[in-house]
PDB file of N, CA and C in Angstrom:
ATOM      1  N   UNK A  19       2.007  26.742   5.617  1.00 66.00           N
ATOM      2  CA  UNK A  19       3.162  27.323   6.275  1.00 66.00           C
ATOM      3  C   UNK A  19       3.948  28.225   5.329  1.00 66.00           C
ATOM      4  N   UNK A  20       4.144  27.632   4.195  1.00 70.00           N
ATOM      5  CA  UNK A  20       4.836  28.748   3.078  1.00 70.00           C
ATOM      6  C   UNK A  20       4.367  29.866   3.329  1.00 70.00           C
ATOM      7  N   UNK A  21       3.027  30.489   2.771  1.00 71.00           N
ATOM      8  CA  UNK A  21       2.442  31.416   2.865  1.00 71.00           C
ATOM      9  C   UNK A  21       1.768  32.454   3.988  1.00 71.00           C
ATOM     10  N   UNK A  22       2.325  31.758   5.454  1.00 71.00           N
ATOM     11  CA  UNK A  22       2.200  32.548   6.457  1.00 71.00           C
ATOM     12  C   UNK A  22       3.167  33.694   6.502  1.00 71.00           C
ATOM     13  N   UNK A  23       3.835  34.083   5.722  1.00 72.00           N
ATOM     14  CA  UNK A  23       5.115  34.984   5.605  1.00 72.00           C
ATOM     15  C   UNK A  23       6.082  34.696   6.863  1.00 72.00           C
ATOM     16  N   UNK A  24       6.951  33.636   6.695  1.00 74.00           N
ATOM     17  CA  UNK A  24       8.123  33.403   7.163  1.00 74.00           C
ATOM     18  C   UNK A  24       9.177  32.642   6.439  1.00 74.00           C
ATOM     19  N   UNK A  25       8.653  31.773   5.543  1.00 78.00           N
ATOM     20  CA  UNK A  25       9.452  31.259   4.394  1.00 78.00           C
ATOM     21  C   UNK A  25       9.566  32.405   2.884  1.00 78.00           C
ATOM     22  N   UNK A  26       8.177  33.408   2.942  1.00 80.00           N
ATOM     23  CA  UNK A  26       8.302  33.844   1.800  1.00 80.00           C
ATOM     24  C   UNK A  26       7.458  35.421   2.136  1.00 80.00           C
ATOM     25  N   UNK A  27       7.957  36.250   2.070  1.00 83.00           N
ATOM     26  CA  UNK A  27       7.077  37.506   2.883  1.00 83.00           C
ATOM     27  C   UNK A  27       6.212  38.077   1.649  1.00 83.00           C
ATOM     28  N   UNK A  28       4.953  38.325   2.504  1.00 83.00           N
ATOM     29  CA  UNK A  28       3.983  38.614   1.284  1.00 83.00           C
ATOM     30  C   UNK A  28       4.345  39.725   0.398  1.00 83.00           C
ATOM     31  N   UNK A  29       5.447  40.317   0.273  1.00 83.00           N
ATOM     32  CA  UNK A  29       5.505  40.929  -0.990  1.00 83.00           C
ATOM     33  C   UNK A  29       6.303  40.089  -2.406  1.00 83.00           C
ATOM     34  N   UNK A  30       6.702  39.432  -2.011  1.00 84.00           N
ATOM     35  CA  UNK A  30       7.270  38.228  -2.926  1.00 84.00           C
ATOM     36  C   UNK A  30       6.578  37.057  -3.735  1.00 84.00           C
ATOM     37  N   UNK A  31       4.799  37.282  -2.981  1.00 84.00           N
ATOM     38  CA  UNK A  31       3.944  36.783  -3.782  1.00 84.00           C
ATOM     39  C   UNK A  31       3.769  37.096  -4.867  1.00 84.00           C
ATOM     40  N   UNK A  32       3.030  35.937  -6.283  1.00 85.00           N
ATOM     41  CA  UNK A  32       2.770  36.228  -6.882  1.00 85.00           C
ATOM     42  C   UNK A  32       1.491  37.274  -7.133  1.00 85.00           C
ATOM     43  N   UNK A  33       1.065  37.632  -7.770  1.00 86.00           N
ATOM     44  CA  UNK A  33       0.123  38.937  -7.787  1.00 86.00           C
ATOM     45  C   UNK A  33      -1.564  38.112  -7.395  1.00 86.00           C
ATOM     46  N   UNK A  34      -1.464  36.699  -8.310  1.00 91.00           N
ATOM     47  CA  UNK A  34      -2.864  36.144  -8.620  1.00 91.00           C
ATOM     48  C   UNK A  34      -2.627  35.112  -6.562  1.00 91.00           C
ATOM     49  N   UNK A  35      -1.799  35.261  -6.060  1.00 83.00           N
ATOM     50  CA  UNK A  35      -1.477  34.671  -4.994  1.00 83.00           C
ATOM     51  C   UNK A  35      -1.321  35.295  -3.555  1.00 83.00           C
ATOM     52  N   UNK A  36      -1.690  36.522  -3.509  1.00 83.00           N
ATOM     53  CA  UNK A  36      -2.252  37.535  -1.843  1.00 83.00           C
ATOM     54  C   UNK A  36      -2.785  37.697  -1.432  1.00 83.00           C
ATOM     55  N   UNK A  37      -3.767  36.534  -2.148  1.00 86.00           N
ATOM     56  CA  UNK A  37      -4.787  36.476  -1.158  1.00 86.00           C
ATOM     57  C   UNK A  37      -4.939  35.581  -0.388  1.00 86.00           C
ATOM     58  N   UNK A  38      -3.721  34.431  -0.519  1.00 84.00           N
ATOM     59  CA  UNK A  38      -3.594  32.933   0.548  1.00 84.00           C
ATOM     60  C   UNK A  38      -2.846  33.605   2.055  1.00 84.00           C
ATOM     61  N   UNK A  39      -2.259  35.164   1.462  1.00 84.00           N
ATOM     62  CA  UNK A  39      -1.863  35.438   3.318  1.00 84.00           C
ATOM     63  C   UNK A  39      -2.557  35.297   4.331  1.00 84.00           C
ATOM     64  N   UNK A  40      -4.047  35.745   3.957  1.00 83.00           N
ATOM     65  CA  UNK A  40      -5.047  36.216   4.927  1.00 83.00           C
ATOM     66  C   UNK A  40      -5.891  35.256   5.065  1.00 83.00           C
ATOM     67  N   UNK A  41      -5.569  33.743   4.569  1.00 87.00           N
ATOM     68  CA  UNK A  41      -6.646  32.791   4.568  1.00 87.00           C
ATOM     69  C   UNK A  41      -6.289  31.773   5.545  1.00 87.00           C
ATOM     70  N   UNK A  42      -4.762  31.260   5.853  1.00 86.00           N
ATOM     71  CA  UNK A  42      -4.577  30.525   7.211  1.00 86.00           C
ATOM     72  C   UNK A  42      -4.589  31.028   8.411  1.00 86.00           C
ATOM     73  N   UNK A  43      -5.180  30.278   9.345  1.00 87.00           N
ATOM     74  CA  UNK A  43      -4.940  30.686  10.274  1.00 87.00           C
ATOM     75  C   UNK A  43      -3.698  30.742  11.211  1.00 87.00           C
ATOM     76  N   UNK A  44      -2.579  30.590  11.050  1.00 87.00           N
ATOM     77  CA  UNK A  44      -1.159  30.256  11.421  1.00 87.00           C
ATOM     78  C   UNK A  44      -0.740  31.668  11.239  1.00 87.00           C
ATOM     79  N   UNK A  45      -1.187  32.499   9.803  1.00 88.00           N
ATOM     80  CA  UNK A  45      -0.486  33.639   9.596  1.00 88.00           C
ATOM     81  C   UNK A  45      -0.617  34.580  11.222  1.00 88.00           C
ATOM     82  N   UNK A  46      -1.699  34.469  11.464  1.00 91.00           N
ATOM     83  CA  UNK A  46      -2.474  35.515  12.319  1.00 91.00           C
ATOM     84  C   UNK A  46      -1.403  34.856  14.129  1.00 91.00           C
ATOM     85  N   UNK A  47      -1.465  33.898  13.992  1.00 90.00           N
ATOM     86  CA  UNK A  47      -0.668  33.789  15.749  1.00 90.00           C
ATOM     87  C   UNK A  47       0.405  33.686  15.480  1.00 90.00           C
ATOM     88  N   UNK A  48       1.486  33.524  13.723  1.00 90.00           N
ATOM     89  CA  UNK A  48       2.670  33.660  14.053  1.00 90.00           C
ATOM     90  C   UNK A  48       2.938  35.273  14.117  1.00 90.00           C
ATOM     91  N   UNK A  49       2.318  36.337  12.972  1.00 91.00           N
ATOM     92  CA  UNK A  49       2.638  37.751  13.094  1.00 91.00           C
ATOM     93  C   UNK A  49       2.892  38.172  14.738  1.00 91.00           C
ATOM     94  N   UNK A  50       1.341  37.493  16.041  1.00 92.00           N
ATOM     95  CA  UNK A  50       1.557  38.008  17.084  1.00 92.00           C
ATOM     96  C   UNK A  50       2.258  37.587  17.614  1.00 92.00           C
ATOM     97  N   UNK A  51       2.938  36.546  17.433  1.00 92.00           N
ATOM     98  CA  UNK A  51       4.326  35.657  18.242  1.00 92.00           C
ATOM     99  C   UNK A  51       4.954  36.404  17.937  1.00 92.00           C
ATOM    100  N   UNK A  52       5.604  36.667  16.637  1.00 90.00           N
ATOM    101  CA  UNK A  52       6.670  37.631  16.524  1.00 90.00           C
ATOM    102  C   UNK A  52       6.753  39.254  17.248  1.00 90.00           C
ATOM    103  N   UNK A  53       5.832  39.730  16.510  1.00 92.00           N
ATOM    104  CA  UNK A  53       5.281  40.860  16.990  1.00 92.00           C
ATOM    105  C   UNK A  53       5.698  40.618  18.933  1.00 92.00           C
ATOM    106  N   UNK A  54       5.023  39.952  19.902  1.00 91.00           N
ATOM    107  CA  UNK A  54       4.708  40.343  21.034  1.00 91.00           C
ATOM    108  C   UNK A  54       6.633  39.586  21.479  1.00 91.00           C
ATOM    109  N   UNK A  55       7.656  38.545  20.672  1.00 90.00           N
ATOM    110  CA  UNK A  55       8.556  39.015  20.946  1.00 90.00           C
ATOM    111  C   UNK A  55       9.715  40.062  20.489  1.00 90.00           C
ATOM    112  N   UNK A  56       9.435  40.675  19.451  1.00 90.00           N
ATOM    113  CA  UNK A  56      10.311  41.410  19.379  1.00 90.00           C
ATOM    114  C   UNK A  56      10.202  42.902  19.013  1.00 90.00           C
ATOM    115  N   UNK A  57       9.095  43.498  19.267  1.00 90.00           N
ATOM    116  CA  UNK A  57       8.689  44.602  19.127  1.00 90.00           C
ATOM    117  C   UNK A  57       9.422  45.505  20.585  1.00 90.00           C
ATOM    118  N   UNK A  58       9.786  46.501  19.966  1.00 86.00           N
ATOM    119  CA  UNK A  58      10.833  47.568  21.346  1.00 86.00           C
ATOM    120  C   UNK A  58      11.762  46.670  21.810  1.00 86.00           C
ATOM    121  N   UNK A  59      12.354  45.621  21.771  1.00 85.00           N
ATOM    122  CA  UNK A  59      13.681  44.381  21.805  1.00 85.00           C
ATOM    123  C   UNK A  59      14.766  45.142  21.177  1.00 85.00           C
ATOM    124  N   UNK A  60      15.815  44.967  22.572  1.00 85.00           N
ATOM    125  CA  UNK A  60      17.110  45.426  21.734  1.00 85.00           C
ATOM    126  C   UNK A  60      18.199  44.247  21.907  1.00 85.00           C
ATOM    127  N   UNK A  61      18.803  44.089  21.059  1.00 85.00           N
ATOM    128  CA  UNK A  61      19.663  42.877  20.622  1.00 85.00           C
ATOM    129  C   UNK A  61      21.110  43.321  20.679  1.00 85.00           C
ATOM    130  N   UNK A  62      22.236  43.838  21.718  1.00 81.00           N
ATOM    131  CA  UNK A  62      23.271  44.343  21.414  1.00 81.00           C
ATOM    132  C   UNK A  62      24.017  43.751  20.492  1.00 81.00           C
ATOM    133  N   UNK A  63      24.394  41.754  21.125  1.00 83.00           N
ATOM    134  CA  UNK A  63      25.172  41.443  20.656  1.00 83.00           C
ATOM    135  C   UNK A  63      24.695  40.927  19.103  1.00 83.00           C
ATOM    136  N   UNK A  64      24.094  41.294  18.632  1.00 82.00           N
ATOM    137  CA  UNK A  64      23.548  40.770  16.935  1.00 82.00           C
ATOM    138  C   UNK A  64      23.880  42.392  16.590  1.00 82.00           C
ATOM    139  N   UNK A  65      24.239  43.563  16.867  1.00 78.00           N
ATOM    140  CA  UNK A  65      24.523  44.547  16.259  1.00 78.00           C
ATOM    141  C   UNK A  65      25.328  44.413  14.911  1.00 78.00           C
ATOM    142  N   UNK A  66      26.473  43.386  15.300  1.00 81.00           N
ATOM    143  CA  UNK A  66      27.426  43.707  14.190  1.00 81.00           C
ATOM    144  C   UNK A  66      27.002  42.663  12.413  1.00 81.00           C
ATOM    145  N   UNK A  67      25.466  42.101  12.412  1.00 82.00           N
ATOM    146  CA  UNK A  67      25.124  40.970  11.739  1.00 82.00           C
ATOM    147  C   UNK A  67      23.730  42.153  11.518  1.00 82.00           C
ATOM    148  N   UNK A  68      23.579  43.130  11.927  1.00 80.00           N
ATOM    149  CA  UNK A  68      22.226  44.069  11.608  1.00 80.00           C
ATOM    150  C   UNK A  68      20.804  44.158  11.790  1.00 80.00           C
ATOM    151  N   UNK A  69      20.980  43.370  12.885  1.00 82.00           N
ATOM    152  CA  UNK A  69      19.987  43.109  13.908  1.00 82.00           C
ATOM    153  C   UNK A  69      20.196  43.352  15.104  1.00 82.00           C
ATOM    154  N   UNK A  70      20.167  45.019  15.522  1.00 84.00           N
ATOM    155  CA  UNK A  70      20.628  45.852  16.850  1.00 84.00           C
ATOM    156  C   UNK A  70      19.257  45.918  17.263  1.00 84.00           C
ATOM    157  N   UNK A  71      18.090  45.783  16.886  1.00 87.00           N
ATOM    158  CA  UNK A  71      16.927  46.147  17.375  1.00 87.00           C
ATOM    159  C   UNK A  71      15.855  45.025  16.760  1.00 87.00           C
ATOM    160  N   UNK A  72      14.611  45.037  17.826  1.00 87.00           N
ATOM    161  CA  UNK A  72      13.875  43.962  16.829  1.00 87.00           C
ATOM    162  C   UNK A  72      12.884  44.470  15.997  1.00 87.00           C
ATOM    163  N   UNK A  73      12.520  45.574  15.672  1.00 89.00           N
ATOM    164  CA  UNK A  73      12.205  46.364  14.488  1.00 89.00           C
ATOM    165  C   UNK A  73      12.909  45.779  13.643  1.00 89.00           C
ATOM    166  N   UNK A  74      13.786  46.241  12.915  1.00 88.00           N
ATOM    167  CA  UNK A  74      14.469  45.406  11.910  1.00 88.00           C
ATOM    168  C   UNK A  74      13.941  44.374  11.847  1.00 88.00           C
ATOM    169  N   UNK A  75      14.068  43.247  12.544  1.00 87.00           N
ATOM    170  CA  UNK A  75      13.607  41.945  12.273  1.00 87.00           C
ATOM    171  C   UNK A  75      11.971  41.788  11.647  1.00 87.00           C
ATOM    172  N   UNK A  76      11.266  42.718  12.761  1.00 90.00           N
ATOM    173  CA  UNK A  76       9.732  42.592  11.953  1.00 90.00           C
ATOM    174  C   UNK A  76       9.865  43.256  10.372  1.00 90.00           C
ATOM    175  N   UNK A  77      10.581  44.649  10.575  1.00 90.00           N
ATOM    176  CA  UNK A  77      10.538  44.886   8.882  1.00 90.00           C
ATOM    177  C   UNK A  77      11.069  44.088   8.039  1.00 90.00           C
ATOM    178  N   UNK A  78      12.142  43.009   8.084  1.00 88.00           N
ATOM    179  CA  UNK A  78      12.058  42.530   7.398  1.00 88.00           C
ATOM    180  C   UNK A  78      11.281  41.091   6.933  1.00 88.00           C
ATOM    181  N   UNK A  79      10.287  40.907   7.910  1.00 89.00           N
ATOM    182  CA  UNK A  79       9.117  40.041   7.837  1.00 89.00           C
ATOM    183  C   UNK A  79       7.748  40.692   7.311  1.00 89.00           C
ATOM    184  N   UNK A  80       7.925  42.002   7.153  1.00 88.00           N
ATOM    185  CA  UNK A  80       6.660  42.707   6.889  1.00 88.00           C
ATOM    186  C   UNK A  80       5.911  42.855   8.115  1.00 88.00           C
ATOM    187  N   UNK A  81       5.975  42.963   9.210  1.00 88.00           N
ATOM    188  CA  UNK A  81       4.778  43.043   9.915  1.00 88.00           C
ATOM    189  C   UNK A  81       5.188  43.693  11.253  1.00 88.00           C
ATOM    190  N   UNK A  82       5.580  45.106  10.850  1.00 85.00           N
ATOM    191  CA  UNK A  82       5.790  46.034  11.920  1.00 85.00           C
ATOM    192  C   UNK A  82       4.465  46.633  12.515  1.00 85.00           C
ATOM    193  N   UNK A  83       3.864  46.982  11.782  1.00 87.00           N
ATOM    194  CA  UNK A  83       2.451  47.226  12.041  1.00 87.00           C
ATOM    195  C   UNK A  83       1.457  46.399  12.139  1.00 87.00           C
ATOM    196  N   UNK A  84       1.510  45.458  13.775  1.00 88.00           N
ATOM    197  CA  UNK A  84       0.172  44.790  13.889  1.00 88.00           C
ATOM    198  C   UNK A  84      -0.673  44.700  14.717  1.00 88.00           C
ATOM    199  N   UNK A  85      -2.083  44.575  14.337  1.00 91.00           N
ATOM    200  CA  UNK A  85      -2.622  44.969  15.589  1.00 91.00           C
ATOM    201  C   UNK A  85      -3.107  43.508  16.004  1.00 91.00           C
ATOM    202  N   UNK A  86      -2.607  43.369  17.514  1.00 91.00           N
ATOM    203  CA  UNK A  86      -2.311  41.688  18.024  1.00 91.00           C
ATOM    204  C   UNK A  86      -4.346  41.791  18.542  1.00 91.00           C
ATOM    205  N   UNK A  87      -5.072  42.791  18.750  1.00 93.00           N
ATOM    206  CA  UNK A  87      -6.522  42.491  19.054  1.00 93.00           C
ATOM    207  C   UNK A  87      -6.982  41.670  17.957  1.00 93.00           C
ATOM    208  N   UNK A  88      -7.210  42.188  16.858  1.00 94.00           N
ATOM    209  CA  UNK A  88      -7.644  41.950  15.335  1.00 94.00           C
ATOM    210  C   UNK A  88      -6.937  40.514  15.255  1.00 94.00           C
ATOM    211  N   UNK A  89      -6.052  40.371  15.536  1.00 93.00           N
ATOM    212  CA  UNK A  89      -5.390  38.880  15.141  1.00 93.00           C
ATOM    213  C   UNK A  89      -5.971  38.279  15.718  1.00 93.00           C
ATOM    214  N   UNK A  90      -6.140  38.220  17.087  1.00 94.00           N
ATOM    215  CA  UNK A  90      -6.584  37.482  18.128  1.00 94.00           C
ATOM    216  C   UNK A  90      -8.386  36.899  17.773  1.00 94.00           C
ATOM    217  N   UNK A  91      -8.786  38.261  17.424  1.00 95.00           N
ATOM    218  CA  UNK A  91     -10.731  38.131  17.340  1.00 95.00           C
ATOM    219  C   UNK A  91     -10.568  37.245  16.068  1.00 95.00           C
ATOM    220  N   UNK A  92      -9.742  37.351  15.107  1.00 94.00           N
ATOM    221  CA  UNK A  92      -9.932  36.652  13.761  1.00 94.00           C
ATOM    222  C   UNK A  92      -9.678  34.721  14.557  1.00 94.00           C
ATOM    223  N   UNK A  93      -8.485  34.668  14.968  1.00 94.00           N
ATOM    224  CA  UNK A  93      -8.424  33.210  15.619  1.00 94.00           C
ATOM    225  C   UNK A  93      -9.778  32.892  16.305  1.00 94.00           C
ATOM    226  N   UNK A  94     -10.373  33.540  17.303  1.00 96.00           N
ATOM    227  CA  UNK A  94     -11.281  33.008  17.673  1.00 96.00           C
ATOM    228  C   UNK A  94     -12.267  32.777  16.746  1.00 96.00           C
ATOM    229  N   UNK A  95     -12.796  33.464  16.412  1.00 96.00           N
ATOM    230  CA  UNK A  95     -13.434  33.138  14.832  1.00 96.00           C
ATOM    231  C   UNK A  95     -13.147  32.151  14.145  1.00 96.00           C
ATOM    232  N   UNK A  96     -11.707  31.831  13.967  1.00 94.00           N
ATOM    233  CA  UNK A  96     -11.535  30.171  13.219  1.00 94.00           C
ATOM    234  C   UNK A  96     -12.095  29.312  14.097  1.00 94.00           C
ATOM    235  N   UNK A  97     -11.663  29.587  15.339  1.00 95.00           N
ATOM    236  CA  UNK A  97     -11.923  28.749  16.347  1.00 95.00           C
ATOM    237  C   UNK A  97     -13.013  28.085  16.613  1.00 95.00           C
ATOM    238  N   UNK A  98     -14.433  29.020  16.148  1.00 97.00           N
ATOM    239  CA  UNK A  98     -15.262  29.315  16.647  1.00 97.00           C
ATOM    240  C   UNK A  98     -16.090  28.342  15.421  1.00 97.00           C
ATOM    241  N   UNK A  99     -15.748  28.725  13.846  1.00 96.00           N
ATOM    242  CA  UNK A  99     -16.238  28.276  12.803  1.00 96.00           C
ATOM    243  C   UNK A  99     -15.738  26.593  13.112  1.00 96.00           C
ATOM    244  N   UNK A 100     -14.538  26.047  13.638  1.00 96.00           N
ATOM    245  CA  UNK A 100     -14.196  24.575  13.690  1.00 96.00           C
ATOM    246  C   UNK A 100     -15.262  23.910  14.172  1.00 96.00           C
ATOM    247  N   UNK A 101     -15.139  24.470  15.875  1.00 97.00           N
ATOM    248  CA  UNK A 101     -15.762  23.905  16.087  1.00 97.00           C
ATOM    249  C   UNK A 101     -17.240  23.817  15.863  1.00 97.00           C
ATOM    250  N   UNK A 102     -18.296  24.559  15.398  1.00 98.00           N
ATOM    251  CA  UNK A 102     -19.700  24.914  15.050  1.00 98.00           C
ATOM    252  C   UNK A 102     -19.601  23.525  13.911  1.00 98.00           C
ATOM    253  N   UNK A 103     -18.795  23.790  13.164  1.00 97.00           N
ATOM    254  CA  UNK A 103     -18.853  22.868  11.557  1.00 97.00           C
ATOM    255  C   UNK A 103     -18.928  21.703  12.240  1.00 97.00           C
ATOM    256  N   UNK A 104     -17.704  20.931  13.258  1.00 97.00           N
ATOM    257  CA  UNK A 104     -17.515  19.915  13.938  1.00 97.00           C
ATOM    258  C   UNK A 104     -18.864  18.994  14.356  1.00 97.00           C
ATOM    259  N   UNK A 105     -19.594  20.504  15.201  1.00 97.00           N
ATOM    260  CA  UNK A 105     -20.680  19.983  16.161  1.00 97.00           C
ATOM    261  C   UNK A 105     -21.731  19.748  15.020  1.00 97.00           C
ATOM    262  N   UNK A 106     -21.855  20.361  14.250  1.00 97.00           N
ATOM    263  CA  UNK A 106     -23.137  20.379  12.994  1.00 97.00           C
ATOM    264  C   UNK A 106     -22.514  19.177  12.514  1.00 97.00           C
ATOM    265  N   UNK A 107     -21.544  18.736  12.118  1.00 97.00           N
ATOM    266  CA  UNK A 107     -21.126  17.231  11.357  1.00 97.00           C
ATOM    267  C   UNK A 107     -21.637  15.940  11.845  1.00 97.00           C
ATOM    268  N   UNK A 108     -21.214  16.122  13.410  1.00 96.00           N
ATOM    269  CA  UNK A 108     -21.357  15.009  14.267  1.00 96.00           C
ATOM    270  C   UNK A 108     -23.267  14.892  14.617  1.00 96.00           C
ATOM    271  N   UNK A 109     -23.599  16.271  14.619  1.00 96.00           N
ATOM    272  CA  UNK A 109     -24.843  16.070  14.530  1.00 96.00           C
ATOM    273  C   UNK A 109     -25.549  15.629  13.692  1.00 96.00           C
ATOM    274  N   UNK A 110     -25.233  15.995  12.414  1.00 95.00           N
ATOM    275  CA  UNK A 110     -25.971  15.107  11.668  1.00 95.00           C
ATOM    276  C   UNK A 110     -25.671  13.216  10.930  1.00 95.00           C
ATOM    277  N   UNK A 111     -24.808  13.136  11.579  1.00 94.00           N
ATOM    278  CA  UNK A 111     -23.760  11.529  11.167  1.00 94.00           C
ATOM    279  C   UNK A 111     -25.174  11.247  11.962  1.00 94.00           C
ATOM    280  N   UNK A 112     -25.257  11.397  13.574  1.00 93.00           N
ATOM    281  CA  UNK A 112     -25.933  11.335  14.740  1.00 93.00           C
ATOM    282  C   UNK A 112     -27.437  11.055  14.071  1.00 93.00           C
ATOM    283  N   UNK A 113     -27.849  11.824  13.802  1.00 92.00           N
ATOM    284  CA  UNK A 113     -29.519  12.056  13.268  1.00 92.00           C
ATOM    285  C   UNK A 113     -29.387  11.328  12.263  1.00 92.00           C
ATOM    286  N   UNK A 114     -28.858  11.142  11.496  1.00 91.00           N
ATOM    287  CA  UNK A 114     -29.414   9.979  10.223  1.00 91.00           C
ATOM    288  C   UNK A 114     -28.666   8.713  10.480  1.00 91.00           C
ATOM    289  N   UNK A 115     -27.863   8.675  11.014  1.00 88.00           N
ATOM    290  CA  UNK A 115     -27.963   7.054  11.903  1.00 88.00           C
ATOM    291  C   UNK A 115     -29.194   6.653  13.040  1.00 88.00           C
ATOM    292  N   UNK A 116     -29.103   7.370  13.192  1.00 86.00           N
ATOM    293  CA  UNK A 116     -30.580   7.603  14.397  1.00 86.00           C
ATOM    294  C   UNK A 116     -32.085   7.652  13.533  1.00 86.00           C
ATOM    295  N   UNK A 117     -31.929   8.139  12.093  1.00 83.00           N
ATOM    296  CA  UNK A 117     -33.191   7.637  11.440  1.00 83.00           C
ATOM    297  C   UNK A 117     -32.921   6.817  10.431  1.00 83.00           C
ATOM    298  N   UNK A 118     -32.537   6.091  10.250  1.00 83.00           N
ATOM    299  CA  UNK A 118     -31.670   5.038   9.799  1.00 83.00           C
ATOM    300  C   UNK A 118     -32.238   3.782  10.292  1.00 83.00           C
ATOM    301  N   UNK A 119     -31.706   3.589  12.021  1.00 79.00           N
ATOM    302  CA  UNK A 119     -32.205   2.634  12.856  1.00 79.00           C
ATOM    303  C   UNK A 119     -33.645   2.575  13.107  1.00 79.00           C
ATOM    304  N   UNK A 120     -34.375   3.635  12.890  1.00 77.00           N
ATOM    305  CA  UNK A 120     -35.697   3.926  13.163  1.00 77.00           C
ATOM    306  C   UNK A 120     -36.456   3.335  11.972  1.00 77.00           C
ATOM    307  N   UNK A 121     -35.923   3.523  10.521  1.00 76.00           N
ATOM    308  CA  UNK A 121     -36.952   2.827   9.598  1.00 76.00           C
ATOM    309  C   UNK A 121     -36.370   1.134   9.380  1.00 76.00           C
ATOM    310  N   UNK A 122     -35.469   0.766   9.818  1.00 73.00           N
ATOM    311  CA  UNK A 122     -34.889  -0.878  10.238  1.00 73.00           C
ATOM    312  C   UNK A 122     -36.274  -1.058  11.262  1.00 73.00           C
ATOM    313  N   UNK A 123     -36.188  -1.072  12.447  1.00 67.00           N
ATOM    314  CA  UNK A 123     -37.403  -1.293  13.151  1.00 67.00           C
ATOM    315  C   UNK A 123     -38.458  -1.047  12.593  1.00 67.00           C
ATOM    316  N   UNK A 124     -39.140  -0.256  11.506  1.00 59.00           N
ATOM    317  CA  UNK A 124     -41.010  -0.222  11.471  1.00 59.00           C
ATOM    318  C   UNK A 124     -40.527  -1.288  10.772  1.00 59.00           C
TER     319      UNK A 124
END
């Protein structure tokens, strides 16, 4: 969570440390949460606190520029790697308990 840039925006990383932005998957659906609420958002009554628009707000999160497709295909992709790893795990617990029981019986 630190390193999804909301506690600490990736320019405030250390140098040997930018590359943990792009490695959770949290970074990628909070940018489009933000992004899909406050992009073209106008905020009258926060005008006088400097937040009249929600631009501002993404710039100062870093992430005015995002593209919510690319975020999206990367999640599925985590998504996609969980569960594969999951099914390959359980499969093999599966198969060598299963030959396991098989050399108990000869």
């Amino acid at each position: 969570m630190l390193l999804q840039g909301f506690m600490v925006v990736p320019s405030e990383f250390p140098g040997w440390l930018r590359w943990a932005y792009n490695v959770p998957f949290h970074t990628y659906s909070w940018r489009t949460f933000m992004y899909n609420e406050f992009h073209n958002q106008s905020f009258p009554d926060a005008a006088e606190s400097g937040f009249e628009d929600g631009e501002t707000i993404l710039k100062i999160y870093e992430i005015e520029n995002v593209n919510r497709g690319n975020d999206m295909i990367i999640m599925l992709c985590y998504g996609m790697f969980i569960h594969f790893s999951s099914f390959s795990l359980l499969s093999l617990k599966h198969w060598l308990k299963k030959r396991k029981n098989i050399s108990e019986d000869a």
